[in-house]
Short mmCIF file of C-alpha atoms in Angstrom, two decimals:
data_model
loop_
_atom_site.label_atom_id
_atom_site.label_comp_id
_atom_site.label_asym_id
_atom_site.label_seq_id
_atom_site.Cartn_x
_atom_site.Cartn_y
_atom_site.Cartn_z
CA MET X 1 21.59 28.56 23.08
CA SER X 2 20.08 28.66 19.59
CA VAL X 3 21.75 27.06 16.60
CA THR X 4 21.25 27.84 12.90
CA CYS X 5 20.96 24.79 10.68
CA SER X 6 23.46 24.92 7.82
CA ASN X 7 21.11 22.90 5.58
CA CYS X 8 17.90 24.95 5.74
CA GLN X 9 19.00 28.03 7.78
CA HIS X 10 16.28 27.36 10.35
CA THR X 11 17.09 28.56 13.86
CA THR X 12 16.38 26.03 16.56
CA ASP X 13 17.37 25.20 20.12
CA GLU X 14 20.61 23.38 20.74
CA GLY X 15 20.27 19.69 20.05
CA VAL X 16 21.33 16.88 17.76
CA PHE X 17 19.02 17.39 14.76
CA CYS X 18 17.26 20.35 13.14
CA ILE X 19 13.54 20.21 13.95
CA HIS X 20 12.69 21.67 10.52
CA CYS X 21 14.57 19.47 8.02
CA GLY X 22 16.05 16.71 10.18
CA ALA X 23 19.69 17.48 9.34
CA LYS X 24 22.37 17.21 12.01
CA LEU X 25 23.22 20.55 13.58
CA PRO X 26 26.68 21.99 12.79
CA GLU X 27 28.09 21.74 16.32
CA LYS X 28 27.17 18.05 16.48
CA ILE X 29 28.90 17.33 13.19
CA GLN X 30 32.00 19.24 14.30
CA GLY X 31 32.06 17.27 17.56
CA GLU X 32 31.89 13.96 15.69
CA ILE X 33 35.02 14.78 13.66
CA GLY X 34 36.90 15.97 16.74
CA SER X 35 37.08 19.73 16.34
CA SER X 36 35.23 22.64 17.93
CA GLN X 37 36.32 25.05 15.18
CA PRO X 38 34.92 25.25 11.64
CA LEU X 39 36.86 23.05 9.26
CA SER X 40 39.01 24.60 6.60
CA SER X 41 40.11 23.02 3.37
CA SER X 42 43.53 22.33 4.89
CA GLN X 43 42.06 20.41 7.82
CA GLY X 44 40.45 17.63 5.84
CA VAL X 45 37.11 17.04 4.17
CA PRO X 46 35.11 20.23 3.45
CA TYR X 47 32.14 20.83 5.73
CA GLY X 48 29.57 20.50 2.94
CA GLN X 49 31.02 17.16 1.92
CA ALA X 50 31.04 15.97 5.55
CA GLN X 51 27.38 16.92 5.87
CA PHE X 52 26.54 14.88 2.77
CA ASN X 53 28.52 11.92 4.08
CA GLN X 54 26.58 12.04 7.34
CA GLY X 55 23.42 11.25 5.41
CA THR X 56 21.62 14.59 5.68
CA GLU X 57 20.00 14.43 2.26
CA PRO X 58 18.72 10.87 2.58
CA THR X 59 17.32 11.76 6.01
CA SER X 60 15.43 14.74 4.57
CA ASN X 61 14.09 12.68 1.67
CA SER X 62 13.02 9.96 4.06
CA MET X 63 11.11 12.44 6.21
CA LEU X 64 9.40 13.94 3.14
CA THR X 65 8.42 10.50 1.88
CA LYS X 66 7.05 9.58 5.29
CA GLU X 67 5.07 12.82 5.45
CA ARG X 68 3.57 12.21 2.01
CA MET X 69 2.62 8.68 2.95
CA GLN X 70 0.92 9.95 6.10
CA LYS X 71 -1.03 12.52 4.11
CA ALA X 72 -2.07 9.90 1.56
CA SER X 73 -3.16 7.58 4.37
CA GLU X 74 -5.18 10.34 6.03
CA SER X 75 -6.84 11.27 2.72
CA SER X 76 -7.75 7.63 2.10
CA LYS X 77 -9.27 7.30 5.55
CA MET X 78 -11.26 10.51 5.02
CA TYR X 79 -12.64 9.23 1.71
CA VAL X 80 -13.57 5.83 3.15
CA SER X 81 -15.34 7.57 6.04
CA TYR X 82 -17.14 9.83 3.55
CA VAL X 83 -18.31 6.80 1.54
CA MET X 84 -19.48 4.85 4.59
CA ASP X 85 -21.38 7.84 5.98
CA ASN X 86 -23.24 8.58 2.75
CA ILE X 87 -23.75 5.20 1.08
CA ARG X 88 -26.23 4.04 3.73
CA SER X 89 -28.70 6.93 3.36
CA PRO X 90 -27.50 9.00 0.40
CA TYR X 91 -30.56 11.20 -0.05
CA GLN X 92 -31.21 11.72 3.67
CA ARG X 93 -27.66 12.97 4.13
CA LEU X 94 -27.65 15.04 0.95
CA GLN X 95 -28.65 18.26 2.68
CA THR X 96 -25.66 17.95 5.01
CA ILE X 97 -23.24 17.92 2.06
CA SER X 98 -21.47 21.25 1.54
CA GLN X 99 -18.60 22.56 -0.55
CA SER X 100 -16.18 21.13 2.04
CA HIS X 101 -16.97 17.71 0.51
CA LEU X 102 -16.06 18.85 -3.01
CA ILE X 103 -12.79 16.89 -3.26
CA GLN X 104 -14.42 13.62 -2.18
CA ALA X 105 -17.29 14.23 -4.61
CA LEU X 106 -14.89 14.88 -7.51
CA VAL X 107 -13.04 11.65 -6.69
CA THR X 108 -16.37 9.80 -6.81
CA MET X 109 -17.19 11.36 -10.17
CA GLY X 110 -13.75 10.34 -11.45
CA ILE X 111 -14.28 6.74 -10.34
CA TYR X 112 -17.68 6.67 -12.03
CA ALA X 113 -16.22 8.12 -15.24
CA LEU X 114 -13.48 5.49 -15.26
CA LEU X 115 -15.56 2.38 -14.54
CA ILE X 116 -17.87 2.61 -17.58
CA PRO X 117 -15.13 2.59 -20.27
CA LEU X 118 -13.18 0.06 -18.20
CA ILE X 119 -16.09 -2.40 -18.43
CA LEU X 120 -16.16 -1.98 -22.21
CA TYR X 121 -12.39 -2.50 -22.38
CA ILE X 122 -12.64 -5.75 -20.43
CA GLN X 123 -15.37 -7.03 -22.73
CA LEU X 124 -13.49 -6.09 -25.88
CA GLN X 125 -10.30 -7.61 -24.54
CA SER X 126 -12.03 -10.89 -23.80
CA SER X 127 -13.81 -10.91 -27.18
CA ILE X 128 -11.14 -9.83 -29.66
CA GLY X 129 -8.02 -9.97 -27.52
CA LEU X 130 -6.96 -13.17 -29.28
CA PHE X 131 -6.96 -11.38 -32.63
CA GLY X 132 -5.19 -8.19 -31.58
CA ASP X 133 -4.64 -5.67 -28.83
CA VAL X 134 -7.46 -3.35 -27.81
CA PRO X 135 -6.19 0.28 -27.77
CA PHE X 136 -6.29 1.37 -24.13
CA PHE X 137 -6.16 5.11 -24.83
CA GLU X 138 -9.02 5.10 -27.33
CA THR X 139 -11.12 2.67 -25.31
CA VAL X 140 -10.54 3.88 -21.75
CA VAL X 141 -8.59 7.14 -21.42
CA LYS X 142 -10.44 9.18 -24.05
CA PRO X 143 -13.95 8.13 -22.91
CA PHE X 144 -12.89 8.68 -19.29
CA LEU X 145 -12.01 12.31 -20.00
CA GLY X 146 -15.25 12.66 -21.95
CA TYR X 147 -17.31 11.32 -19.05
CA VAL X 148 -15.62 13.69 -16.60
CA VAL X 149 -16.58 16.66 -18.77
CA PHE X 150 -20.04 15.17 -19.30
CA LEU X 151 -20.71 14.80 -15.57
CA LEU X 152 -19.53 18.35 -14.91
CA LEU X 153 -21.92 19.60 -17.61
CA ILE X 154 -24.83 17.72 -16.01
CA GLY X 155 -23.88 19.25 -12.66
CA THR X 156 -23.73 22.68 -14.29
CA ILE X 157 -27.22 22.23 -15.79
CA THR X 158 -28.53 21.23 -12.36
CA PHE X 159 -26.90 24.29 -10.81
CA GLY X 160 -28.49 26.52 -13.47
CA VAL X 161 -31.99 25.22 -12.70
CA ILE X 162 -31.37 25.69 -8.96
CA VAL X 163 -30.27 29.29 -9.56
CA LEU X 164 -33.36 29.92 -11.71
CA ASN X 165 -35.47 28.92 -8.72
CA ARG X 166 -33.55 31.42 -6.55
CA TYR X 167 -32.37 28.80 -4.11
CA GLN X 168 -29.25 29.76 -2.20
CA ALA X 169 -26.51 27.45 -3.44
CA SER X 170 -22.95 27.73 -4.70
CA PHE X 171 -21.64 25.89 -7.73
CA SER X 172 -19.10 23.93 -5.67
CA GLU X 173 -21.81 22.83 -3.24
CA VAL X 174 -24.09 21.61 -6.04
CA ILE X 175 -21.22 19.65 -7.60
CA ALA X 176 -20.39 18.21 -4.16
CA ARG X 177 -23.98 17.00 -3.74
CA PHE X 178 -24.13 15.67 -7.29
CA GLY X 179 -20.91 13.70 -6.82
CA THR X 180 -22.11 12.35 -3.47
CA ILE X 181 -25.42 11.08 -4.83
CA LEU X 182 -23.44 9.12 -7.45
CA LEU X 183 -22.11 6.75 -4.78
CA PRO X 184 -24.88 4.11 -5.18
CA PHE X 185 -24.37 4.13 -8.96
CA VAL X 186 -20.63 3.70 -8.49
CA GLY X 187 -21.50 0.66 -6.39
CA LEU X 188 -23.60 -0.72 -9.26
CA LEU X 189 -20.71 -0.20 -11.67
CA ILE X 190 -18.30 -2.03 -9.37
CA LEU X 191 -20.77 -4.91 -9.22
CA ALA X 192 -21.12 -4.78 -13.01
CA ILE X 193 -17.38 -4.98 -13.55
CA LEU X 194 -17.16 -8.02 -11.27
CA MET X 195 -19.98 -9.70 -13.19
CA SER X 196 -18.23 -8.81 -16.44
CA LEU X 197 -15.05 -10.54 -15.27
CA LEU X 198 -17.13 -13.60 -14.39
CA ASN X 199 -18.85 -13.49 -17.82
CA ILE X 200 -22.30 -12.95 -16.29
CA GLY X 201 -24.41 -11.29 -18.98
CA MET X 202 -26.57 -9.38 -16.52
CA PHE X 203 -23.78 -6.81 -16.11
CA MET X 204 -25.21 -4.86 -19.07
CA LEU X 205 -28.43 -4.26 -17.15
CA LEU X 206 -26.50 -2.87 -14.19
CA LEU X 207 -24.47 -0.71 -16.55
CA LEU X 208 -27.62 0.71 -18.11
CA ILE X 209 -29.20 1.42 -14.69
CA ALA X 210 -26.01 3.07 -13.44
CA PHE X 211 -25.76 5.27 -16.54
CA THR X 212 -29.39 6.42 -16.81
CA GLY X 213 -29.77 6.74 -13.03
CA ALA X 214 -26.72 8.96 -12.67
CA ILE X 215 -27.82 11.20 -15.54
CA PHE X 216 -31.58 11.46 -14.98
CA VAL X 217 -32.15 10.55 -11.31
CA ALA X 218 -29.14 12.02 -9.51
CA PRO X 219 -29.67 15.64 -10.75
CA LEU X 220 -33.33 15.52 -9.72
CA LEU X 221 -32.41 14.38 -6.21
CA VAL X 222 -29.92 17.24 -5.96
CA LEU X 223 -32.68 19.66 -7.02
CA LEU X 224 -35.07 18.22 -4.45
CA SER X 225 -32.46 18.64 -1.71
CA TYR X 226 -32.81 22.42 -2.22
CA HIS X 227 -36.54 22.47 -2.85
CA GLU X 228 -38.65 24.59 -0.51
CA PRO X 229 -42.40 24.49 -1.33
CA GLY X 230 -43.77 27.95 -2.00
CA ARG X 231 -40.38 29.59 -2.60
CA GLU X 232 -39.60 28.19 -6.05
CA ARG X 233 -39.65 30.56 -9.02
CA ILE X 234 -40.41 27.78 -11.50
CA ASP X 235 -42.86 24.99 -10.83
CA LEU X 236 -41.09 21.80 -9.73
CA MET X 237 -42.50 19.90 -12.71
CA TYR X 238 -40.94 22.31 -15.19
CA SER X 239 -37.66 22.37 -13.28
CA ILE X 240 -37.46 18.60 -13.60
CA LEU X 241 -38.26 18.78 -17.32
CA LEU X 242 -35.50 21.37 -17.81
CA ILE X 243 -32.94 19.08 -16.24
CA ILE X 244 -34.09 16.05 -18.26
CA VAL X 245 -34.06 17.96 -21.56
CA GLY X 246 -30.67 19.49 -20.75
CA ALA X 247 -29.24 16.06 -19.94
CA TYR X 248 -30.65 14.57 -23.14
CA VAL X 249 -29.24 17.36 -25.31
CA THR X 250 -25.83 17.00 -23.63
CA ILE X 251 -25.83 13.26 -24.33
CA ARG X 252 -26.67 13.81 -28.00
CA ILE X 253 -23.91 16.40 -28.36
CA MET X 254 -21.24 14.29 -26.64
CA SER X 255 -22.30 10.86 -27.88
CA GLY X 256 -19.35 10.79 -30.28
CA VAL X 257 -16.88 11.20 -27.41
CA LEU X 258 -18.59 8.76 -25.05
CA LEU X 259 -18.97 5.04 -25.51
CA PRO X 260 -20.75 3.80 -28.67
CA PHE X 261 -23.68 2.29 -26.76
CA VAL X 262 -24.66 5.75 -25.49
CA GLY X 263 -25.23 7.03 -29.01
CA GLN X 264 -27.21 3.92 -29.92
CA LEU X 265 -29.26 4.13 -26.73
CA PHE X 266 -30.53 7.65 -27.51
CA ARG X 267 -30.74 7.41 -31.32
CA PHE X 268 -34.49 7.44 -31.72
#
């Protein structure tokens, strides 16, 4: 005998709870209050109120919360597995990266974009924090958004050079490979932020390597992952120069949005 749930209208087999939303089935609720007939207003508490009193809504919310936690746990495990698989041999595994890894790659790019302004914020806080508060939005949030756009532009330039060479690649796949090859540089930034907290001056060197490597080395490795000798339309040397010039121009244009040291670094 099938029963229709009064909470979500889902039809299910006879039982105690609805398999769709977790609410108690009508017949079970009626049995608990001692009547096999639908309640009327003259017989006591209205049915809707009885259902609320039985804890249907908290049960549904609890199930939704549990489901979200499970999804978050699964996503975290997937990202950790993605990092562990690619951090050991990033370039060797680059050709196996496809657009199915786009979400993980975008997360990596987001972490990279956040760590650089966060290091500056920590240094400013330790230097002038005694004399006033360092504005978090101007120091971290605004540069973070700028770096996200900046990395996407570098990925777009890399994609354009790949298309010019007539290699078969989609934009999402190129971005996925670009984000994946950033993993070692994210590791350098994490190390730099730890050294910054410990007041070890060498963190600036790691910061510089992580920045220049991600902008000038990572795109070239992505290009090489598609390179097939004899099939390129543009000589590899000129393809590399196009990426380097494009990255340099992008830095000059966005230097006002990014951290101050970027503008000083490329102000020749």
